[in-house]
mmCIF file of C-alpha atoms and ligand atoms in Angstrom:
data_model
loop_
_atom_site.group_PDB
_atom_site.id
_atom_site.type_symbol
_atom_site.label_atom_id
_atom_site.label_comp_id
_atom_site.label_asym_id
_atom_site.label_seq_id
_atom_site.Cartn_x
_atom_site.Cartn_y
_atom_site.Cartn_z
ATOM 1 C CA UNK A 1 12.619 -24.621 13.638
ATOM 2 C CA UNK A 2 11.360 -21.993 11.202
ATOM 3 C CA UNK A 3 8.477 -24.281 10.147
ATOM 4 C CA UNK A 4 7.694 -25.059 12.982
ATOM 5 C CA UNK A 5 6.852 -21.707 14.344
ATOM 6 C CA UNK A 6 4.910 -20.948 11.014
ATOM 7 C CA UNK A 7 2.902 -24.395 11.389
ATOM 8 C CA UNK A 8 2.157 -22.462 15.130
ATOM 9 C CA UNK A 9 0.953 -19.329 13.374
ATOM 10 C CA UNK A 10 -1.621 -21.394 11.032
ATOM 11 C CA UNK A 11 -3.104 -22.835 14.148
ATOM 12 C CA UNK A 12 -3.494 -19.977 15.841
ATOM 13 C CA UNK A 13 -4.659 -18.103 12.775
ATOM 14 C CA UNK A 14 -8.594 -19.290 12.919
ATOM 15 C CA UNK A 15 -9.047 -18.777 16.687
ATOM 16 C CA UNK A 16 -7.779 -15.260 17.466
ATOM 17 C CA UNK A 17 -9.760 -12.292 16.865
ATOM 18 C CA UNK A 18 -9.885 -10.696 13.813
ATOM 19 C CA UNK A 19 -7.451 -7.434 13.759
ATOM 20 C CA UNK A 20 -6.284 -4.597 11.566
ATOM 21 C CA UNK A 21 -3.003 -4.457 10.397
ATOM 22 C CA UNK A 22 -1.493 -1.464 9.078
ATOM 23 C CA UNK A 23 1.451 -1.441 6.438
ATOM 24 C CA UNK A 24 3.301 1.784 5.904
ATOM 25 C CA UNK A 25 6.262 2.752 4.601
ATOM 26 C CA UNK A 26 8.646 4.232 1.599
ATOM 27 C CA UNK A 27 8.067 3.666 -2.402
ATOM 28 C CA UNK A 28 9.530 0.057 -3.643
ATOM 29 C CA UNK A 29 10.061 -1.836 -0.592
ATOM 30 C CA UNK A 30 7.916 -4.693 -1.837
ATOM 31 C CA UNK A 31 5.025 -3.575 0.756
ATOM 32 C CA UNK A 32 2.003 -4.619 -1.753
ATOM 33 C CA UNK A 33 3.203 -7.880 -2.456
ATOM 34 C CA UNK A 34 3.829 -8.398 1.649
ATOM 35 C CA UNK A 35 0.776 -7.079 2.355
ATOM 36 C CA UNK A 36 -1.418 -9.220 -0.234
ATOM 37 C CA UNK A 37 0.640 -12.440 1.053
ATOM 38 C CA UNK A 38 -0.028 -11.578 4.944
ATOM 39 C CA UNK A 39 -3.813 -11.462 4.034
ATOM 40 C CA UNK A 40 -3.802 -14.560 1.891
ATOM 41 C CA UNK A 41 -2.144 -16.064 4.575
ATOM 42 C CA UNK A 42 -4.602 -15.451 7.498
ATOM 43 C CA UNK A 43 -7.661 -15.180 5.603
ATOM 44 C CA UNK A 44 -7.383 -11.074 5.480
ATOM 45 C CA UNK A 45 -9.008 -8.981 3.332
ATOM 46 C CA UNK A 46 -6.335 -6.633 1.147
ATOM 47 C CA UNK A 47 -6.441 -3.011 0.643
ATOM 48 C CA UNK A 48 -4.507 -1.560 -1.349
ATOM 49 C CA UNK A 49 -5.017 2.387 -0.565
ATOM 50 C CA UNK A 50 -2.406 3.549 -3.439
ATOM 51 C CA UNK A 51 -4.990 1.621 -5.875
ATOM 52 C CA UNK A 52 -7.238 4.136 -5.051
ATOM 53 C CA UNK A 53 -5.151 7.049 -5.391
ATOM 54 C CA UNK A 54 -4.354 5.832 -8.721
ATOM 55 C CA UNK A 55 -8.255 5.185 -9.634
ATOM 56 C CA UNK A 56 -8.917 9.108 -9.043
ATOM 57 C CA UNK A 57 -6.170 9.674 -10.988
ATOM 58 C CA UNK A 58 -7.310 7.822 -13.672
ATOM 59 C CA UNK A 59 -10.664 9.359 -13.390
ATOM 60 C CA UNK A 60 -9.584 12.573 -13.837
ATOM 61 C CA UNK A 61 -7.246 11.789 -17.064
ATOM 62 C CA UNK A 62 -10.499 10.509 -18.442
ATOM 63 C CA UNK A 63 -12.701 13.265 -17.409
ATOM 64 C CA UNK A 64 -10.334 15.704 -18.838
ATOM 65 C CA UNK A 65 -9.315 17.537 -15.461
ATOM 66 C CA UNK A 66 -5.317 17.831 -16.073
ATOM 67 C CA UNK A 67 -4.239 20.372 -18.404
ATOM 68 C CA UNK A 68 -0.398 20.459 -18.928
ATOM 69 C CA UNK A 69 0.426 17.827 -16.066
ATOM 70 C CA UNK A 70 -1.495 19.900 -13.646
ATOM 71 C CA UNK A 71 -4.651 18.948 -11.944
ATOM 72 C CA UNK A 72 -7.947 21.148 -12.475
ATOM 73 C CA UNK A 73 -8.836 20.806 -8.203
ATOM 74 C CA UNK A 74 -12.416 23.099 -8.522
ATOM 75 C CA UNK A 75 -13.567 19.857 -11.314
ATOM 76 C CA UNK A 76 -11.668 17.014 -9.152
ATOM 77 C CA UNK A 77 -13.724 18.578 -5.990
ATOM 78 C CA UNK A 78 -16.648 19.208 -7.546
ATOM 79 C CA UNK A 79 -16.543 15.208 -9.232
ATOM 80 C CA UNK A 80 -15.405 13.256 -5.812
ATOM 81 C CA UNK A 81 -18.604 12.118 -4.857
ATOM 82 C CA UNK A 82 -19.229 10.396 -8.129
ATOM 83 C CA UNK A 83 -16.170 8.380 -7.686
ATOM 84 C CA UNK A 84 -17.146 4.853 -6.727
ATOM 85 C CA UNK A 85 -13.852 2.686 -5.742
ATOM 86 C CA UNK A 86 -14.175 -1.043 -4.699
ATOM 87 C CA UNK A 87 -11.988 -4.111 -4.838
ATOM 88 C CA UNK A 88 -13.126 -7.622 -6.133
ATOM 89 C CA UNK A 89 -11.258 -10.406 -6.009
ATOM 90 C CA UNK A 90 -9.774 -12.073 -9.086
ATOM 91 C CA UNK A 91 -9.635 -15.929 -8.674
ATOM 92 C CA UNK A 92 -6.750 -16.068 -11.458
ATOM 93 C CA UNK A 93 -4.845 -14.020 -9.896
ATOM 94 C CA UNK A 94 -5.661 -14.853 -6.412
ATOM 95 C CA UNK A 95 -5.304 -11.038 -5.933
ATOM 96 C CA UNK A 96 -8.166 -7.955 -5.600
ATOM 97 C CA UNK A 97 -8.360 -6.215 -8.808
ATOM 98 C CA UNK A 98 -9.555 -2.536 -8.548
ATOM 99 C CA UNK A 99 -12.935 -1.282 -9.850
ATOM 100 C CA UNK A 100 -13.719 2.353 -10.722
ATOM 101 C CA UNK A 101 -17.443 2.830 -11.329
ATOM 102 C CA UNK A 102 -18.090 -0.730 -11.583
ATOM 103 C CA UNK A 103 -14.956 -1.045 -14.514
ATOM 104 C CA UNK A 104 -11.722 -2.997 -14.046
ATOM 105 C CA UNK A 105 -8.733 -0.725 -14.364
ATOM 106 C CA UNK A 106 -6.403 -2.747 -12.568
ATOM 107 C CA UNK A 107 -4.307 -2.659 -15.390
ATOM 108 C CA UNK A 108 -4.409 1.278 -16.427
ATOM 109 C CA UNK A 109 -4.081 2.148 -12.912
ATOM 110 C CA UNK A 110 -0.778 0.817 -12.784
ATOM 111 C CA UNK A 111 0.314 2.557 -16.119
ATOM 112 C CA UNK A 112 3.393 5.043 -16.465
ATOM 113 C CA UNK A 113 0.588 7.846 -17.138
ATOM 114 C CA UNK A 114 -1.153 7.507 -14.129
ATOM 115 C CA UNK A 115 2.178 6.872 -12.173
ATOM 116 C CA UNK A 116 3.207 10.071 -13.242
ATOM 117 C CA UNK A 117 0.533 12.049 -12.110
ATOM 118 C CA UNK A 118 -0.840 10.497 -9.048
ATOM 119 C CA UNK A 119 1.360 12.457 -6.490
ATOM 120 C CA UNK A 120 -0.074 16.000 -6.962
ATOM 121 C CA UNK A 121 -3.678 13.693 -6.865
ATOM 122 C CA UNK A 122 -2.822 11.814 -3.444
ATOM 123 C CA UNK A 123 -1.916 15.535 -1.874
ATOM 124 C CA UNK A 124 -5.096 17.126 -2.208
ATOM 125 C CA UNK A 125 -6.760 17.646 1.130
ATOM 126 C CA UNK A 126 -10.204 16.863 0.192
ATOM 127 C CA UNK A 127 -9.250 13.892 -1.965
ATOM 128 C CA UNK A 128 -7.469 12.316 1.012
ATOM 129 C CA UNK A 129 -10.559 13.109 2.991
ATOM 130 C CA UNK A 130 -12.590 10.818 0.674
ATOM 131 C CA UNK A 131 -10.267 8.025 0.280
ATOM 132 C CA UNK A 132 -9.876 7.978 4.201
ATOM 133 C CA UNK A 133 -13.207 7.779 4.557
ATOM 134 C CA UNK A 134 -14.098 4.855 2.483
ATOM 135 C CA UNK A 135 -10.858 3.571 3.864
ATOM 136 C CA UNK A 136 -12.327 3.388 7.793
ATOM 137 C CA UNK A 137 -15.300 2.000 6.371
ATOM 138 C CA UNK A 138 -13.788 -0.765 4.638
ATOM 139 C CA UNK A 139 -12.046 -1.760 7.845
ATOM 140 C CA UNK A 140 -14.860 -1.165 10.236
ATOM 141 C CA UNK A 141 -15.446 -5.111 10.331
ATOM 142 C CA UNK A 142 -12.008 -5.743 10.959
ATOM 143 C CA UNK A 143 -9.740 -8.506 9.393
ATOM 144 C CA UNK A 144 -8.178 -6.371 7.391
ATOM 145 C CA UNK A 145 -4.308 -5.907 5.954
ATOM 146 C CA UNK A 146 -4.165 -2.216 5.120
ATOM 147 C CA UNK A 147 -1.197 -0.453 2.936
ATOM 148 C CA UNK A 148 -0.487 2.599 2.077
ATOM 149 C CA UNK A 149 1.419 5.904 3.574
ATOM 150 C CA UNK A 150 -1.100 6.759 6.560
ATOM 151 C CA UNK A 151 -2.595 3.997 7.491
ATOM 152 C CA UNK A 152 -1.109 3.565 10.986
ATOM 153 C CA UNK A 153 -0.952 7.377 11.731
ATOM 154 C CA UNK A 154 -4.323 8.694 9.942
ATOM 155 C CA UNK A 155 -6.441 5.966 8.758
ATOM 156 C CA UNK A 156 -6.403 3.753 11.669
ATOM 157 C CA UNK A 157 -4.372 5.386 14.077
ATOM 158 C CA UNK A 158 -5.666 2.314 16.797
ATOM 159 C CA UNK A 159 -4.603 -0.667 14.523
ATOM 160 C CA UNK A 160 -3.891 -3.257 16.461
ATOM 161 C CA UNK A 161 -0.559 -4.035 14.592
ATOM 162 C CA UNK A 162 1.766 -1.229 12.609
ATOM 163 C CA UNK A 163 4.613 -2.262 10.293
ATOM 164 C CA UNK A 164 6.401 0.544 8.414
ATOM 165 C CA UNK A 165 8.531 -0.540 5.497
ATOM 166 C CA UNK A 166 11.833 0.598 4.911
ATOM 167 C CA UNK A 167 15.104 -0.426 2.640
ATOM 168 C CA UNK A 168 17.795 1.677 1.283
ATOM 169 C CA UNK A 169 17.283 3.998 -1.426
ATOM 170 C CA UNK A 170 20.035 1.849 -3.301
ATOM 171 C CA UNK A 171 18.117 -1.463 -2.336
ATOM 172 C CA UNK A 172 15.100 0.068 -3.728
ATOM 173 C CA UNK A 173 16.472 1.450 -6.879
ATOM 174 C CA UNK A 174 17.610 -1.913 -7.920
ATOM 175 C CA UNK A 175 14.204 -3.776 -7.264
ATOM 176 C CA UNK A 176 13.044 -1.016 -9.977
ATOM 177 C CA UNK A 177 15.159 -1.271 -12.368
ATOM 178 C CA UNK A 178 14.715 -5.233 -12.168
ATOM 179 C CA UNK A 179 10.766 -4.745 -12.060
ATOM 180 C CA UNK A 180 10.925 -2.295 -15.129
ATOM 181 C CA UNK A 181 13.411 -4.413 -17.082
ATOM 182 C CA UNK A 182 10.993 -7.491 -16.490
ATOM 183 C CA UNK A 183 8.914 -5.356 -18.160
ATOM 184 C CA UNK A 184 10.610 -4.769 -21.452
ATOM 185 C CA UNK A 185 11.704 -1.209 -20.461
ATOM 186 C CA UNK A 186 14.848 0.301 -20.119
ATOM 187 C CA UNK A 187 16.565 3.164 -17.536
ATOM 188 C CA UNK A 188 19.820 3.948 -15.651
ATOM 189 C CA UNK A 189 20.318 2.918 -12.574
ATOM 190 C CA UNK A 190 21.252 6.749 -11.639
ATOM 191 C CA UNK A 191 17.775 7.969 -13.118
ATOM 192 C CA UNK A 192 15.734 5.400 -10.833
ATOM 193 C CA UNK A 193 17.527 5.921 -8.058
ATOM 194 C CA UNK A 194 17.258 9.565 -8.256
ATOM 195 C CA UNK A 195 13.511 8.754 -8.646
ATOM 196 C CA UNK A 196 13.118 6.688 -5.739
ATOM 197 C CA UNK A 197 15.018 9.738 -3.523
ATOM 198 C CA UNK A 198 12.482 11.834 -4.965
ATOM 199 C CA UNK A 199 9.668 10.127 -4.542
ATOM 200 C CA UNK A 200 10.632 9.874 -0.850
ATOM 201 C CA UNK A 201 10.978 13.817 -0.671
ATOM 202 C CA UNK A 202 7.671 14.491 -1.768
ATOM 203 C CA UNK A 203 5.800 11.587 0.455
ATOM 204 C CA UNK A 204 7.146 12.740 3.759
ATOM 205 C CA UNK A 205 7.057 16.498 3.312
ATOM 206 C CA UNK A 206 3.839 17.361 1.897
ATOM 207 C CA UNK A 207 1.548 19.001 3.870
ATOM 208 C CA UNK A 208 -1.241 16.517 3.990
ATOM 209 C CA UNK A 209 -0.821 13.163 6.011
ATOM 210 C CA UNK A 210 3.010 13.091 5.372
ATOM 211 C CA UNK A 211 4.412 9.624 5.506
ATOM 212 C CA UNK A 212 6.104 9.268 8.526
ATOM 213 C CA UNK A 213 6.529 6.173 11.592
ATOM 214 C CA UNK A 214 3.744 6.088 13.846
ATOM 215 C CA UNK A 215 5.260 5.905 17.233
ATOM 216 C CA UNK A 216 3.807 2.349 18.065
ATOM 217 C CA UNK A 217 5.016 0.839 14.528
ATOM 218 C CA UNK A 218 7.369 -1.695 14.236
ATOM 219 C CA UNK A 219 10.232 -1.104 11.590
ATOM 220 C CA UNK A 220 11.354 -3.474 8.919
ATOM 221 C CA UNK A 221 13.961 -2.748 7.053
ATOM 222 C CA UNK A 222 13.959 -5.646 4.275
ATOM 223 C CA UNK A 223 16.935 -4.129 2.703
ATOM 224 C CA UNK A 224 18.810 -7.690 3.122
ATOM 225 C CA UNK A 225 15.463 -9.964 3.737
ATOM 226 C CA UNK A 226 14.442 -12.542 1.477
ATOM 227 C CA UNK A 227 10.334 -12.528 0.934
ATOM 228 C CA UNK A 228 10.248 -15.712 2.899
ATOM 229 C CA UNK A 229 12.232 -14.260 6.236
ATOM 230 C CA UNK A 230 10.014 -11.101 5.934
ATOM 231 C CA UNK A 231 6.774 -13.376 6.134
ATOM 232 C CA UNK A 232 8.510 -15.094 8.956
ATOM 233 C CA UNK A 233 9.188 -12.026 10.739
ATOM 234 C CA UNK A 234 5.629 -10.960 10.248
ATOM 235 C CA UNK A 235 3.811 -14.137 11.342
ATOM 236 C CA UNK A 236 6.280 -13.629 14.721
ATOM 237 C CA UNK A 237 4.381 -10.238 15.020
ATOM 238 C CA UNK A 238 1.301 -11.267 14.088
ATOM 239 C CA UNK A 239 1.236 -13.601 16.731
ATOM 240 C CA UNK A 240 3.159 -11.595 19.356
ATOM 241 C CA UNK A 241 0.278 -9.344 18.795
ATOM 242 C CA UNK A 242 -2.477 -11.857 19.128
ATOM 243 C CA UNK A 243 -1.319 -13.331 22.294
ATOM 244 C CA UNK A 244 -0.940 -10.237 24.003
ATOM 245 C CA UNK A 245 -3.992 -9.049 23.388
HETATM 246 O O1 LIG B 301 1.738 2.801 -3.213
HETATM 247 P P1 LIG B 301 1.472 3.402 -4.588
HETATM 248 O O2 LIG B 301 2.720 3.694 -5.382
HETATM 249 O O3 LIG B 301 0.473 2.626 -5.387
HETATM 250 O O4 LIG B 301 0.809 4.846 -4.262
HETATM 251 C C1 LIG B 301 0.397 5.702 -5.285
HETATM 252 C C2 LIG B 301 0.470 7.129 -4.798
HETATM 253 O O5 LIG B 301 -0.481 7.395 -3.776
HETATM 254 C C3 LIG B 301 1.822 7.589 -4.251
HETATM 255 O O6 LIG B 301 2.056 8.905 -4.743
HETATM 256 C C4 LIG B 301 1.636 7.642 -2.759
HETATM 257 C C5 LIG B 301 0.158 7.906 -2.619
HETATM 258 N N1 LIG B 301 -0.464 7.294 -1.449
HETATM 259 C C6 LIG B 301 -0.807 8.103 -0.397
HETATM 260 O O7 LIG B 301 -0.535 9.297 -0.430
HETATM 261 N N2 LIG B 301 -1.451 7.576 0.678
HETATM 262 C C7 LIG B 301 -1.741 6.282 0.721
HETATM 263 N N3 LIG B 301 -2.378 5.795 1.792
HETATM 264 C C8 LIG B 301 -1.371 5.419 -0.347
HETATM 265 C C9 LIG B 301 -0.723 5.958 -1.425
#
């Protein structure tokens, strides 16, 4: 029965209109990796928004703008327009890889460095500006699988579908730990978890674009979802979506 209403979905997939689909929600819910499947899966173009966050971060760690973990904003402002972010797509990975001034720091802009300094970066009103901007652009053609933390409430506030991520803060704090011991690296469970809490705090109460549920999104919580029942789920929507329109 399950395949059956994916083999559905595939069908339908080429004839329907091209949409946007906007995918929102808390810190380690797995909402890249859903998001860069869903496009795969129905031909979409990926945008990752954080990416881009991290890429001004990065620039300004290599143009010398943070002094003591906090961000020079007259330099940052003064530098924005030179920033040139794109996404090109990386046939052994089968994934967009992020470009900053025509360089691939896919890999640096996932770094602990960056990590660590991105938030004050992603809070600054003029930055978000930018990024927005090039981030309507992008999606002006449509066809699109958008995430990020204002997508469905800022960005495109009339995307045709809205998803916004949630798990537990417990759920979350495990997925860490497992991603970061993958990795080689070690922390408590306490520490990450405290982390992830944080990292919450300071997403839905700052004063630009705060993340919060756009009134027309549709909730997952994947806290006890495998990755194939959440692609299930959101092929279901996907094509709720499409043949309602
Ligand atoms: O999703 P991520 O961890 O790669 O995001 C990196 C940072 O950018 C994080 O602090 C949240 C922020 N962000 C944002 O403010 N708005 C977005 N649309 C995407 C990310």
């Amino acid at each position: 029965m399950r395949k059956h209403i994916y083999i559905i979905g595939m069908e339908n997939l080429m004839k329907t209109k091209k949409i946007i689909i906007a995918i929102d929600g808390v810190s380690s819910t797995g909402k890249s990796t859903m998001a860069k499947d869903l496009a795969k899966e129905l031909g979409y173009t990926y945008i990752d928004t954080g990416a881009m966050y991290r890429a001004v971060t990065l620039y300004s760690i290599q143009h010398g703008f943070f002094a003591d973990g906090q961000i020079d904003e007259a330099k940052l402002q003064a530098a924005i327009a030179d920033i040139e972010i794109s996404f090109r797509f990386n046939p052994e990975t089968g994934r967009p890889d992020t470009y900053l001034n025509g360089v691939n720091v896919e890999k640096e802009i996932r770094g602990m460095e960056v990590a660590n300094l991105v938030s004050p970066v992603a809070a600054l009103g003029f930055v978000r500006r930018a990024m927005v901007a090039k981030q309507q652009e992008m999606g002006k053609a449509k066809g699109i699988v958008m995430d990020g933390r204002d997508i469905g409430t800022v960005v495109f506030p009339d995307a045709e579908l809205k998803i916004y991520v949630t798990a537990s803060p417990e759920v979350r704090a495990k997925r860490r730990l497992d991603e970061l011991k993958a990795k080689g690296e070690t922390a408590s469970f306490d520490d990450v978890l405290e982390n992830v809490k944080m990292r919450d705090h300071i997403d839905m109460t700052r004063k630009e674009s705060p993340l919060r549920k756009a009134d027309d999104a549709l909730e997952l919580d994947n806290s006890r979802m495998t990755i194939a029942e959440q692609k299930e789920w959101l092929l279901e929507k996907y094509n709720d979506r499409s043949r309602n329109r």
